[in-house]
Coordinates of C-alpha atoms in Angstrom, one line a residue:
Chain A
X1 CA 10.7 -54.0 39.9
X2 CA 13.7 -53.4 38.0
X3 CA 14.1 -51.1 34.9
X4 CA 16.6 -50.8 32.3
X5 CA 17.9 -47.7 30.9
X6 CA 18.8 -47.2 27.2
X7 CA 21.4 -49.4 25.5
X8 CA 23.3 -50.2 28.7
X9 CA 21.5 -53.3 29.8
X10 CA 22.4 -52.5 33.5
X11 CA 20.3 -52.9 36.3
X12 CA 20.1 -49.8 38.3
X13 CA 18.7 -49.3 41.8
X14 CA 17.8 -46.0 43.1
X15 CA 18.7 -46.8 46.6
X16 CA 22.2 -48.1 45.3
X17 CA 22.7 -45.0 43.4
X18 CA 22.0 -42.9 46.5
X19 CA 24.2 -45.0 48.5
X20 CA 26.9 -44.8 45.9
X21 CA 26.7 -40.9 45.8
X22 CA 26.8 -40.6 49.6
X23 CA 30.5 -40.3 49.7
X24 CA 30.6 -37.3 47.3
X25 CA 27.6 -35.8 49.0
X26 CA 29.2 -35.6 52.3
X27 CA 32.1 -33.9 50.7
X28 CA 29.6 -31.5 49.1
X29 CA 27.9 -30.9 52.3
X30 CA 31.2 -30.1 54.0
X31 CA 31.9 -27.5 51.1
X32 CA 28.4 -26.2 51.3
X33 CA 28.8 -25.3 55.0
X34 CA 32.2 -24.0 54.7
X35 CA 31.6 -21.7 51.8
X36 CA 29.3 -19.1 53.7
X37 CA 31.8 -19.0 56.5
X38 CA 34.7 -18.4 54.3
X39 CA 32.8 -15.5 52.3
X40 CA 31.8 -14.1 55.6
X41 CA 35.5 -13.8 56.6
X42 CA 36.2 -12.2 53.3
X43 CA 33.4 -9.7 53.8
X44 CA 34.8 -8.9 57.2
X45 CA 37.9 -7.7 55.5
X46 CA 36.1 -4.4 54.6
X47 CA 35.3 -3.9 58.2
X48 CA 38.7 -4.5 59.4
X49 CA 39.9 -1.9 56.9
X50 CA 37.6 0.6 58.6
X51 CA 38.7 -0.6 62.0
X52 CA 42.5 -0.5 60.8
X53 CA 42.0 3.2 59.8
X54 CA 40.4 4.3 63.0
X55 CA 42.7 2.3 65.3
X56 CA 45.8 3.4 63.5
X57 CA 44.7 7.1 63.4
X58 CA 43.4 7.1 67.0
X59 CA 46.4 5.5 68.7
X60 CA 48.9 7.9 67.1
X61 CA 46.7 10.8 67.5
X62 CA 46.5 10.1 71.3
X63 CA 50.1 10.0 71.3
X64 CA 50.1 13.4 69.5
X65 CA 47.9 15.0 72.2
X66 CA 50.2 13.9 75.0
X67 CA 52.9 16.3 73.3
X68 CA 50.5 19.1 72.1
X69 CA 47.3 20.1 74.1
X70 CA 44.0 19.5 72.4
X71 CA 42.9 23.1 72.5
X72 CA 46.3 24.3 71.3
X73 CA 46.1 22.1 68.2
X74 CA 42.5 23.3 67.2
X75 CA 43.0 27.0 68.1
X76 CA 46.6 27.5 67.1
X77 CA 47.1 29.8 64.2
X78 CA 50.9 28.9 63.8
X79 CA 52.0 25.8 62.3
X80 CA 55.7 25.5 62.4
X81 CA 56.5 21.7 62.5
X82 CA 60.2 22.0 62.2
X83 CA 63.1 23.5 64.0
X84 CA 63.0 24.8 67.6
X85 CA 59.9 25.9 69.2
X86 CA 57.9 23.9 66.9
X87 CA 54.2 24.9 67.0
X88 CA 51.3 22.7 66.0
X89 CA 48.2 24.8 65.2
X90 CA 46.0 23.2 62.7
X91 CA 44.1 26.4 61.8
X92 CA 46.3 27.3 58.8
X93 CA 45.7 23.9 57.3
X94 CA 41.9 24.1 58.1
X95 CA 41.8 27.5 56.4
X96 CA 43.7 26.1 53.3
X97 CA 41.4 23.2 53.2
X98 CA 38.2 25.2 53.4
X99 CA 39.2 28.0 51.1
X100 CA 40.3 25.5 48.4
X101 CA 37.1 23.6 48.8
X102 CA 35.1 26.7 48.8
X103 CA 36.5 27.8 45.6
X104 CA 36.0 24.4 44.2
X105 CA 32.3 24.6 45.1
X106 CA 31.8 28.0 43.8
X107 CA 32.8 26.5 40.4
X108 CA 31.3 23.1 40.7
X109 CA 27.9 23.8 42.1
X110 CA 26.5 26.2 39.4
X111 CA 28.2 24.6 36.5
X112 CA 27.4 21.2 37.8
X113 CA 23.9 21.9 38.5
X114 CA 23.3 23.7 35.1
X115 CA 24.9 20.9 33.3
X116 CA 22.6 18.5 35.1
X117 CA 19.6 20.6 34.2
X118 CA 20.6 20.8 30.5
X119 CA 21.1 17.0 30.3
X120 CA 18.0 16.1 32.2
X121 CA 15.5 18.7 30.8
X122 CA 16.7 20.2 27.6
X123 CA 19.1 18.1 25.8
X124 CA 17.8 15.6 23.1
X125 CA 18.8 12.0 23.3
X126 CA 21.4 12.4 20.6
X127 CA 23.2 15.3 22.4
X128 CA 23.0 13.5 25.7
X129 CA 24.5 10.5 24.3
X130 CA 27.5 12.5 23.1
X131 CA 27.8 14.6 26.3
X132 CA 27.6 12.0 29.0
X133 CA 30.5 10.0 27.9
X134 CA 32.5 13.3 27.8
X135 CA 31.7 14.0 31.3
X136 CA 32.7 10.6 32.2
X137 CA 36.2 11.0 30.6
X138 CA 36.4 14.2 32.6
X139 CA 35.7 12.2 35.8
X140 CA 38.1 9.6 34.9
X141 CA 41.2 11.7 34.4
X142 CA 43.6 11.2 37.3
X143 CA 44.0 14.0 39.7
X144 CA 47.7 14.2 39.2
X145 CA 46.9 15.3 35.6
X146 CA 44.6 17.9 36.9
X147 CA 47.4 19.1 39.2
X148 CA 49.8 19.4 36.3
X149 CA 47.2 21.3 34.4
X150 CA 46.7 23.6 37.3
X151 CA 50.3 24.4 37.8
X152 CA 51.5 24.6 34.2
X153 CA 48.4 26.1 32.5
X154 CA 45.8 27.6 34.8
X155 CA 48.2 29.4 37.1
X156 CA 50.0 31.2 34.3
X157 CA 46.6 32.0 32.7
X158 CA 45.3 33.6 35.8
X159 CA 48.5 35.5 36.4
X160 CA 47.8 37.3 33.1
X161 CA 44.6 38.7 34.6
X162 CA 45.7 38.8 38.3
X163 CA 49.4 40.0 38.3
X164 CA 49.6 39.7 42.1
X165 CA 49.0 36.0 42.0
X166 CA 51.9 34.0 43.3
X167 CA 53.4 31.1 41.3
X168 CA 51.8 28.7 43.7
X169 CA 48.5 29.9 45.1
X170 CA 45.3 28.4 46.4
X171 CA 43.0 30.0 43.6
X172 CA 44.1 28.0 40.9
X173 CA 44.0 24.5 42.4
X174 CA 40.7 25.6 43.9
X175 CA 39.2 26.2 40.4
X176 CA 40.8 23.1 38.9
X177 CA 39.4 21.1 41.7
X178 CA 35.9 22.6 40.9
X179 CA 36.2 21.3 37.4
X180 CA 37.2 18.0 38.5
X181 CA 34.1 17.8 40.7
X182 CA 31.7 19.1 38.0
X183 CA 30.9 15.5 36.5
X184 CA 30.3 14.2 39.9
X185 CA 27.8 17.0 40.9
X186 CA 26.3 16.9 37.4
X187 CA 25.7 13.2 37.2
X188 CA 24.5 12.7 40.8
X189 CA 22.1 15.7 40.3
X190 CA 20.9 14.4 36.9
X191 CA 20.1 11.1 38.4
X192 CA 18.0 12.8 41.0
X193 CA 16.2 15.0 38.3
X194 CA 15.6 12.0 36.0
X195 CA 13.8 10.1 38.7
X196 CA 11.2 12.9 38.9
X197 CA 8.2 11.4 37.0
X198 CA 7.2 12.8 33.7
X199 CA 3.6 13.1 34.8
X200 CA 4.7 16.1 37.1
X201 CA 6.4 17.8 34.2
X202 CA 3.4 17.3 32.0
X203 CA 1.1 18.7 34.5
X204 CA 3.0 21.8 34.8
X205 CA 3.4 22.2 31.0
X206 CA -0.2 21.7 30.6
X207 CA -0.9 24.6 32.9
X208 CA 1.1 26.7 30.4
X209 CA 4.4 26.9 32.2
X210 CA 7.5 27.2 30.1
X211 CA 10.4 24.5 30.4
X212 CA 12.4 26.8 32.5
X213 CA 9.4 27.2 35.0
X214 CA 8.9 23.5 35.1
X215 CA 12.4 22.9 35.7
X216 CA 12.8 25.6 38.4
X217 CA 9.5 25.2 40.1
X218 CA 8.7 21.5 39.7
X219 CA 11.7 19.4 38.8
X220 CA 14.4 20.9 41.0
X221 CA 12.3 21.3 44.1
X222 CA 11.2 17.6 43.7
X223 CA 14.9 16.4 43.3
X224 CA 16.3 18.7 45.7
X225 CA 17.5 16.1 48.3
X226 CA 19.4 14.3 45.6
X227 CA 20.9 17.5 44.4
X228 CA 21.9 18.8 47.8
X229 CA 23.3 15.4 48.6
X230 CA 25.5 15.8 45.4
X231 CA 26.8 19.1 46.6
X232 CA 27.7 17.7 50.0
X233 CA 29.6 14.7 48.4
X234 CA 31.3 17.2 46.2
X235 CA 32.5 19.2 49.3
X236 CA 33.6 16.0 50.8
X237 CA 35.6 15.1 47.7
X238 CA 37.3 18.5 47.6
X239 CA 38.3 18.3 51.2
X240 CA 40.0 15.0 50.7
X241 CA 41.5 15.8 47.3
X242 CA 45.4 15.7 47.6
X243 CA 47.4 15.9 44.4
X244 CA 46.0 19.1 42.8
X245 CA 46.5 21.2 45.9
X246 CA 49.9 19.6 46.7
X247 CA 51.3 20.3 43.4
X248 CA 49.8 23.9 42.6
X249 CA 49.3 25.5 46.0
X250 CA 53.0 25.1 47.5
X251 CA 53.5 24.5 51.3
X252 CA 53.3 27.9 53.0
X253 CA 51.5 27.4 56.3
X254 CA 50.3 31.0 56.8
X255 CA 46.9 31.5 58.4
X256 CA 45.1 33.9 56.2
X257 CA 42.3 34.3 53.7
X258 CA 44.3 35.7 50.7
X259 CA 43.5 33.5 47.8
X260 CA 46.4 34.8 45.7
X261 CA 48.9 33.3 48.3
X262 CA 50.2 29.8 48.6
X263 CA 48.3 27.8 51.3
X264 CA 48.6 24.3 52.5
X265 CA 45.7 21.9 52.9
X266 CA 45.5 19.1 55.4
X267 CA 46.1 16.5 52.7
X268 CA 49.1 18.4 51.2
X269 CA 50.6 18.7 54.8
X270 CA 50.4 14.8 55.0
X271 CA 52.3 14.5 51.7
X272 CA 54.9 16.9 52.8
X273 CA 55.6 15.4 56.1
X274 CA 55.6 11.8 54.9
X275 CA 57.9 12.8 52.0
X276 CA 60.4 14.3 54.5
X277 CA 61.0 11.1 56.3
X278 CA 59.7 12.1 59.7
X279 CA 61.4 10.0 62.3
X280 CA 58.8 7.6 63.9
X281 CA 58.0 8.6 67.4
X282 CA 58.6 12.4 66.9
X283 CA 55.9 15.1 67.5
X284 CA 56.1 15.7 63.8
X285 CA 55.4 12.1 62.9
X286 CA 52.4 12.0 65.3
X287 CA 51.1 15.3 63.9
X288 CA 50.6 13.4 60.6
X289 CA 48.0 11.2 62.1
X290 CA 46.3 14.1 64.1
X291 CA 45.9 15.9 60.8
X292 CA 44.7 12.7 59.2
X293 CA 42.2 12.1 61.9
X294 CA 40.8 15.6 61.6
X295 CA 40.6 15.2 57.8
X296 CA 38.9 11.7 58.1
X297 CA 36.4 13.1 60.7
X298 CA 35.4 16.0 58.4
X299 CA 34.9 13.8 55.4
X300 CA 33.0 11.1 57.3
X301 CA 30.6 13.9 58.6
X302 CA 30.0 15.2 55.1
X303 CA 29.4 11.6 53.8
X304 CA 27.0 10.8 56.7
X305 CA 25.1 14.3 56.1
X306 CA 24.9 13.4 52.3
X307 CA 23.3 10.1 53.1
X308 CA 21.1 11.5 55.7
X309 CA 19.8 14.1 53.3
X310 CA 19.2 11.9 50.5
X311 CA 17.3 9.4 52.7
X312 CA 15.4 11.8 54.9
X313 CA 14.1 14.3 52.4
X314 CA 13.7 11.9 49.5
X315 CA 10.3 12.5 47.9
X316 CA 8.8 9.0 46.7
X317 CA 6.7 9.0 43.6
Chain B
X1 CA -16.7 36.6 20.8
X2 CA -13.4 35.5 21.3
X3 CA -12.5 33.5 24.4
X4 CA -8.7 33.7 24.1
X5 CA -7.2 37.2 23.5
X6 CA -4.1 36.1 21.5
X7 CA -2.5 39.6 21.8
X8 CA -2.8 39.4 25.6
X9 CA -1.3 35.9 25.6
X10 CA 1.5 36.9 23.3
X11 CA 2.2 39.9 25.7
X12 CA 2.4 37.7 28.7
X13 CA 4.2 34.6 27.1
X14 CA 6.7 36.7 25.1
X15 CA 9.0 37.6 28.0
X16 CA 8.6 34.1 29.7
X17 CA 9.6 32.4 26.3
X18 CA 12.5 34.7 26.0
X19 CA 13.7 33.7 29.5
X20 CA 13.4 30.2 28.7
X21 CA 15.4 30.5 25.5
X22 CA 18.0 32.6 27.3
X23 CA 18.2 30.0 30.2
X24 CA 18.5 27.1 27.8
X25 CA 21.5 28.7 26.2
X26 CA 23.2 29.4 29.6
X27 CA 22.6 25.9 30.7
X28 CA 24.1 24.6 27.3
X29 CA 27.1 27.0 27.8
X30 CA 27.7 25.6 31.3
X31 CA 27.6 22.2 30.0
X32 CA 30.2 23.1 27.4
X33 CA 32.6 24.5 29.9
X34 CA 33.5 21.0 31.0
X35 CA 34.0 20.0 27.5
X36 CA 36.2 23.0 26.8
X37 CA 38.4 22.3 29.6
X38 CA 38.7 18.6 28.6
X39 CA 39.8 19.7 25.2
X40 CA 42.2 22.3 26.5
X41 CA 43.6 19.9 29.0
X42 CA 44.4 17.3 26.5
X43 CA 45.6 19.7 23.8
X44 CA 48.0 21.2 26.5
X45 CA 49.4 17.9 27.6
X46 CA 49.8 16.6 23.9
X47 CA 51.4 19.8 22.9
X48 CA 53.9 19.8 25.9
X49 CA 54.9 16.1 25.2
X50 CA 55.5 16.6 21.4
X51 CA 59.1 15.6 20.5
X52 CA 59.4 13.6 24.1
X53 CA 57.7 10.6 23.3
X54 CA 59.7 8.1 21.4
X55 CA 60.9 4.5 21.8
X56 CA 63.8 5.4 24.1
X57 CA 61.3 7.3 26.4
X58 CA 59.4 4.1 26.9
X59 CA 62.3 1.8 27.3
X60 CA 64.9 3.9 29.1
X61 CA 65.3 3.9 33.0
X62 CA 65.0 7.0 35.0
X63 CA 67.8 9.5 34.8
X64 CA 68.5 13.1 36.0
X65 CA 69.4 13.9 32.4
X66 CA 66.1 14.7 30.8
X67 CA 67.4 13.6 27.3
X68 CA 68.1 10.2 28.6
X69 CA 65.2 9.7 31.2
X70 CA 62.6 7.0 30.4
X71 CA 59.7 5.5 32.1
X72 CA 60.4 1.9 31.9
X73 CA 60.7 1.7 35.5
X74 CA 57.4 3.4 36.0
X75 CA 55.7 1.1 33.4
X76 CA 57.1 -2.2 35.0
X77 CA 56.2 -0.8 38.5
X78 CA 52.7 -0.1 37.4
X79 CA 52.5 -3.6 35.8
X80 CA 53.7 -5.4 39.0
X81 CA 51.4 -3.2 41.1
X82 CA 48.5 -4.4 39.0
X83 CA 49.6 -8.0 39.3
X84 CA 49.0 -7.5 43.1
X85 CA 45.8 -5.4 42.9
X86 CA 44.0 -7.4 40.3
X87 CA 43.8 -10.9 42.0
X88 CA 43.4 -9.4 45.6
X89 CA 40.5 -7.1 44.6
X90 CA 38.8 -9.7 42.4
X91 CA 39.0 -12.3 45.2
X92 CA 38.0 -9.9 48.2
X93 CA 35.6 -8.0 46.0
X94 CA 33.7 -10.8 44.5
X95 CA 33.8 -12.8 47.8
X96 CA 32.2 -9.9 49.7
X97 CA 29.6 -9.3 46.9
X98 CA 28.6 -13.1 46.9
X99 CA 28.3 -13.0 50.7
X100 CA 26.2 -9.8 50.7
X101 CA 23.9 -10.8 47.8
X102 CA 23.5 -14.6 48.2
X103 CA 24.2 -15.6 51.7
X104 CA 23.7 -12.7 54.2
X105 CA 20.3 -12.5 55.7
X106 CA 18.7 -9.0 55.5
X107 CA 19.5 -7.7 58.9
X108 CA 21.9 -5.8 61.1
X109 CA 25.1 -7.5 60.0
X110 CA 24.3 -7.1 56.2
X111 CA 23.4 -3.5 56.4
X112 CA 26.4 -2.8 58.7
X113 CA 28.8 -4.3 56.1
X114 CA 26.9 -2.5 53.3
X115 CA 27.0 1.0 55.1
X116 CA 30.7 0.3 56.0
X117 CA 31.6 -0.2 52.2
X118 CA 29.9 3.0 51.2
X119 CA 31.6 4.8 54.0
X120 CA 35.0 3.3 52.9
X121 CA 34.3 4.6 49.2
X122 CA 34.1 8.2 50.8
X123 CA 37.5 7.9 52.8
X124 CA 40.2 10.2 51.2
X125 CA 42.7 8.2 49.2
X126 CA 45.6 9.7 51.3
X127 CA 44.1 8.1 54.5
X128 CA 44.4 4.8 52.9
X129 CA 47.9 5.7 52.3
X130 CA 48.6 6.3 55.9
X131 CA 46.9 3.0 56.8
X132 CA 49.3 1.2 54.3
X133 CA 52.3 3.1 55.8
X134 CA 51.4 2.1 59.4
X135 CA 50.3 -1.3 58.8
X136 CA 52.0 -2.8 55.7
X137 CA 55.2 -0.7 55.4
X138 CA 56.0 -0.3 59.1
X139 CA 53.8 -2.7 60.9
X140 CA 54.8 -5.9 59.2
X141 CA 57.9 -4.4 57.9
X142 CA 57.5 -4.9 54.2
X143 CA 59.1 -1.6 53.3
X144 CA 57.9 0.5 50.3
X145 CA 57.7 -2.6 48.0
X146 CA 55.1 -3.5 45.4
X147 CA 53.3 -5.9 47.8
X148 CA 52.8 -3.0 50.3
X149 CA 51.7 -0.6 47.7
X150 CA 49.4 -3.1 46.1
X151 CA 47.6 -4.1 49.2
X152 CA 47.1 -0.5 50.0
X153 CA 45.7 0.1 46.7
X154 CA 43.5 -3.0 46.9
X155 CA 41.8 -1.8 49.9
X156 CA 41.4 1.6 48.3
X157 CA 39.6 0.4 45.3
X158 CA 37.8 -2.5 47.0
X159 CA 34.4 -0.7 47.3
X160 CA 34.3 -0.1 43.5
X161 CA 34.7 -3.8 42.9
X162 CA 32.3 -4.9 45.7
X163 CA 29.5 -2.4 44.4
X164 CA 30.1 -3.4 40.7
X165 CA 30.0 -7.2 41.6
X166 CA 27.0 -6.8 43.7
X167 CA 25.0 -5.1 40.8
X168 CA 26.1 -7.8 38.4
X169 CA 25.0 -10.6 40.7
X170 CA 21.7 -8.8 41.5
X171 CA 21.0 -8.6 37.8
X172 CA 21.1 -12.4 37.4
X173 CA 17.4 -13.3 37.3
X174 CA 16.0 -15.4 40.2
X175 CA 14.5 -18.0 37.7
X176 CA 18.0 -19.0 36.7
X177 CA 18.6 -19.9 40.2
X178 CA 15.5 -21.6 40.7
X179 CA 16.1 -23.7 37.6
X180 CA 19.5 -24.8 39.0
X181 CA 17.9 -25.6 42.4
X182 CA 15.4 -27.6 40.4
X183 CA 17.8 -29.6 38.8
X184 CA 19.1 -30.7 42.5
X185 CA 22.1 -28.4 42.6
X186 CA 23.1 -27.0 45.8
X187 CA 23.4 -23.3 46.8
X188 CA 27.1 -23.1 46.1
X189 CA 26.8 -25.2 43.0
X190 CA 24.3 -22.7 41.7
X191 CA 26.5 -19.7 42.5
X192 CA 29.6 -21.3 41.1
X193 CA 28.0 -22.6 37.8
X194 CA 25.0 -20.3 37.2
X195 CA 25.3 -17.0 39.0
X196 CA 29.0 -16.2 38.6
X197 CA 29.3 -16.9 34.9
X198 CA 26.1 -14.8 34.1
X199 CA 27.6 -12.0 36.4
X200 CA 31.1 -12.3 34.9
X201 CA 30.9 -9.5 32.4
X202 CA 29.6 -7.0 35.0
X203 CA 32.3 -8.2 37.5
X204 CA 35.1 -7.9 35.0
X205 CA 33.9 -4.5 34.0
X206 CA 34.1 -3.3 37.6
X207 CA 37.4 -4.7 38.2
X208 CA 38.9 -3.0 35.1
X209 CA 37.5 0.3 36.2
X210 CA 38.9 -0.4 39.7
X211 CA 42.4 -1.1 38.1
X212 CA 42.1 2.1 36.0
X213 CA 41.3 4.0 39.2
X214 CA 44.5 2.3 40.9
X215 CA 46.6 3.0 37.9
X216 CA 46.0 6.7 38.2
X217 CA 46.0 7.1 41.9
X218 CA 48.9 8.9 43.3
X219 CA 48.3 10.2 46.9
X220 CA 48.5 6.9 48.8
X221 CA 51.8 6.0 47.1
X222 CA 53.4 9.3 47.9
X223 CA 52.6 8.6 51.6
X224 CA 54.2 5.1 51.8
X225 CA 57.5 6.6 50.8
X226 CA 58.6 6.0 47.2
X227 CA 61.8 7.6 46.2
X228 CA 61.9 10.2 43.5
X229 CA 64.7 8.8 41.6
X230 CA 64.5 5.0 41.5
X231 CA 66.8 3.7 38.8
X232 CA 66.7 -0.1 39.1
X233 CA 63.6 -1.8 37.6
X234 CA 61.4 -4.0 39.9
X235 CA 61.8 -7.7 39.2
X236 CA 58.8 -8.8 41.4
X237 CA 56.4 -7.9 44.2
X238 CA 59.1 -7.8 46.8
X239 CA 61.1 -5.0 45.0
X240 CA 60.9 -1.3 45.5
X241 CA 59.0 0.4 42.7
X242 CA 57.6 3.7 41.2
X243 CA 54.6 4.1 39.1
X244 CA 53.6 6.6 36.3
X245 CA 51.5 9.0 38.4
X246 CA 54.3 9.3 41.0
X247 CA 56.8 10.0 38.2
X248 CA 54.5 12.7 36.8
X249 CA 54.4 14.0 40.3
X250 CA 58.0 14.3 40.8
X251 CA 58.7 15.7 37.5
X252 CA 56.1 18.3 37.8
X253 CA 57.3 19.7 41.2
X254 CA 61.0 19.5 40.0
X255 CA 60.2 21.4 36.8
X256 CA 61.0 24.5 38.8
X257 CA 64.6 23.2 38.8
X258 CA 64.9 21.7 35.3
X259 CA 62.3 23.0 32.8
X260 CA 62.4 19.9 30.6
X261 CA 61.0 17.9 33.3
X262 CA 57.7 19.5 32.7
X263 CA 57.8 17.9 29.2
X264 CA 58.7 14.6 30.7
X265 CA 55.7 14.9 33.0
X266 CA 53.5 15.8 30.0
X267 CA 54.9 12.9 27.9
X268 CA 54.2 10.4 30.9
X269 CA 50.6 12.0 31.2
X270 CA 50.0 11.0 27.5
X271 CA 51.2 7.4 28.1
X272 CA 49.0 7.2 31.3
X273 CA 46.0 8.7 29.6
X274 CA 46.4 6.2 26.7
X275 CA 46.7 3.3 29.0
X276 CA 43.5 4.5 30.8
X277 CA 41.7 5.1 27.6
X278 CA 42.6 1.6 26.4
X279 CA 41.4 -0.1 29.6
X280 CA 38.2 1.8 29.6
X281 CA 37.5 0.8 26.1
X282 CA 38.1 -2.9 27.0
X283 CA 35.6 -2.4 29.9
X284 CA 32.9 -0.9 27.5
X285 CA 33.7 -3.6 24.9
X286 CA 33.3 -6.3 27.6
X287 CA 30.0 -4.8 28.7
X288 CA 28.6 -4.4 25.3
X289 CA 29.8 -7.6 23.9
X290 CA 29.2 -10.2 26.8
X291 CA 26.5 -8.6 28.9
X292 CA 23.4 -10.6 28.6
X293 CA 20.2 -9.0 28.9
X294 CA 17.6 -11.2 30.9

């Protein structure tokens, strides 16, 4: 039986139509099979990047440990990469890194947590709608700008209180780094606290608790995994931060704990050495990768810990 | 007989309520610290830059003379860099996101790629710089040109784009896909004609945010070896280049030698912040204007 369609007085046969479309369909099938493979290829770029980082760091680090013994690198308190009798102890850099990160977290943890509590528990919608974008702006400012701020404003300001403070010191970049991390700690902690169901708050309020008691005894304990994870991610961010410490902390490689002195972090060392055109193949050049490897491992461990905490101790409601 | 002794309640509650009020104000104060720093920072930078930003500052080339120095080179360098980063991250980021959301079976490979991406997001940017130095600058001997810097930056911001694109694709409701299949469309046709157009605003927002991250990023570029005083302007992606953050960096550390360099750095920061503000406004505009709610 034949049918006619609309005004076109044309006889159409379904089987003919299918046959006619076969040619384009086969091309379509080809594309349909090719696309997932091409996309998989693109997706593997991210894996290749990780592999690239690990292989690059590892091969050059191995070269480095042929020149400098492993134990000497991790226990050496003297870092003197240039000149004769060069010594490659990483402890001064580790001290600089952990002291600056420590100062940053002393600033970022309490302020970040209190900000999160205020935004999540106390602030009205109107206030929150104003404050959150402000924090996002603070988070979006490039680190180089914070570095400039640390060197040209915070250090002179601190020097008026602490005259012994050197023009480049670890205290000022530490504080500024903490301020940079506040938005991160605040927004991650706030996310964790916001996901605590209201029924729990209402239960505590009904028993006569004040808002502070509700926050401190109900909301914070319930959200603790997310809060702690935000602290750990903050530490990881501080360890990997480069420009603030490079600009404001100078390049003294002393092993010490005096925060008024100039100290170098692992990241600042990498910037200094690459800026000085280290000849490829020299121990100095390889030391770059050994330090970067140490940095990479530390931040990776921090990130894994953060993920573990937020997965393992998450309370489901 | 009274069941509630209000005097007793008052006595017990008074100090607790006081504590609550006190804590509330402390929390508010802590929140304001971030705000105050933001205001001081922006005020300081603007104050230092007053009198230094003019037409010549934007159009002049670099110079050791602070009166003549301009950031035309840094601006063109930034533009060329973006011309590399934008298409590369868009292609790689959206491709990866489509694979993970639409094609990958839930399983080991998919969760491996996903974990890998979130780990990459946590790698310090300076490590990406070393990767770029070893692979692009020295490995395939590109040198410190726009292409090498752009590829390094692309890998750095890739996780941002992937995550944003994934969220955008995930937000496209299943019934749109089913309607498309029902009309006889194939999987790729559905993705190309239905999913991607619906997810486009979210993807674009993510790409712009990634680009604004790349524009402000300094550390990876200090590592790949960009000279402090590069006077010729870059003409393409195979030329040596400098960018605004690097210029700020060099001027800031050289301010110990020539005090006016600090003003030049501040002036460049103002331009950089304005560019970032503009880009973020565009991202917010796209998100509000074109994002469909399903």
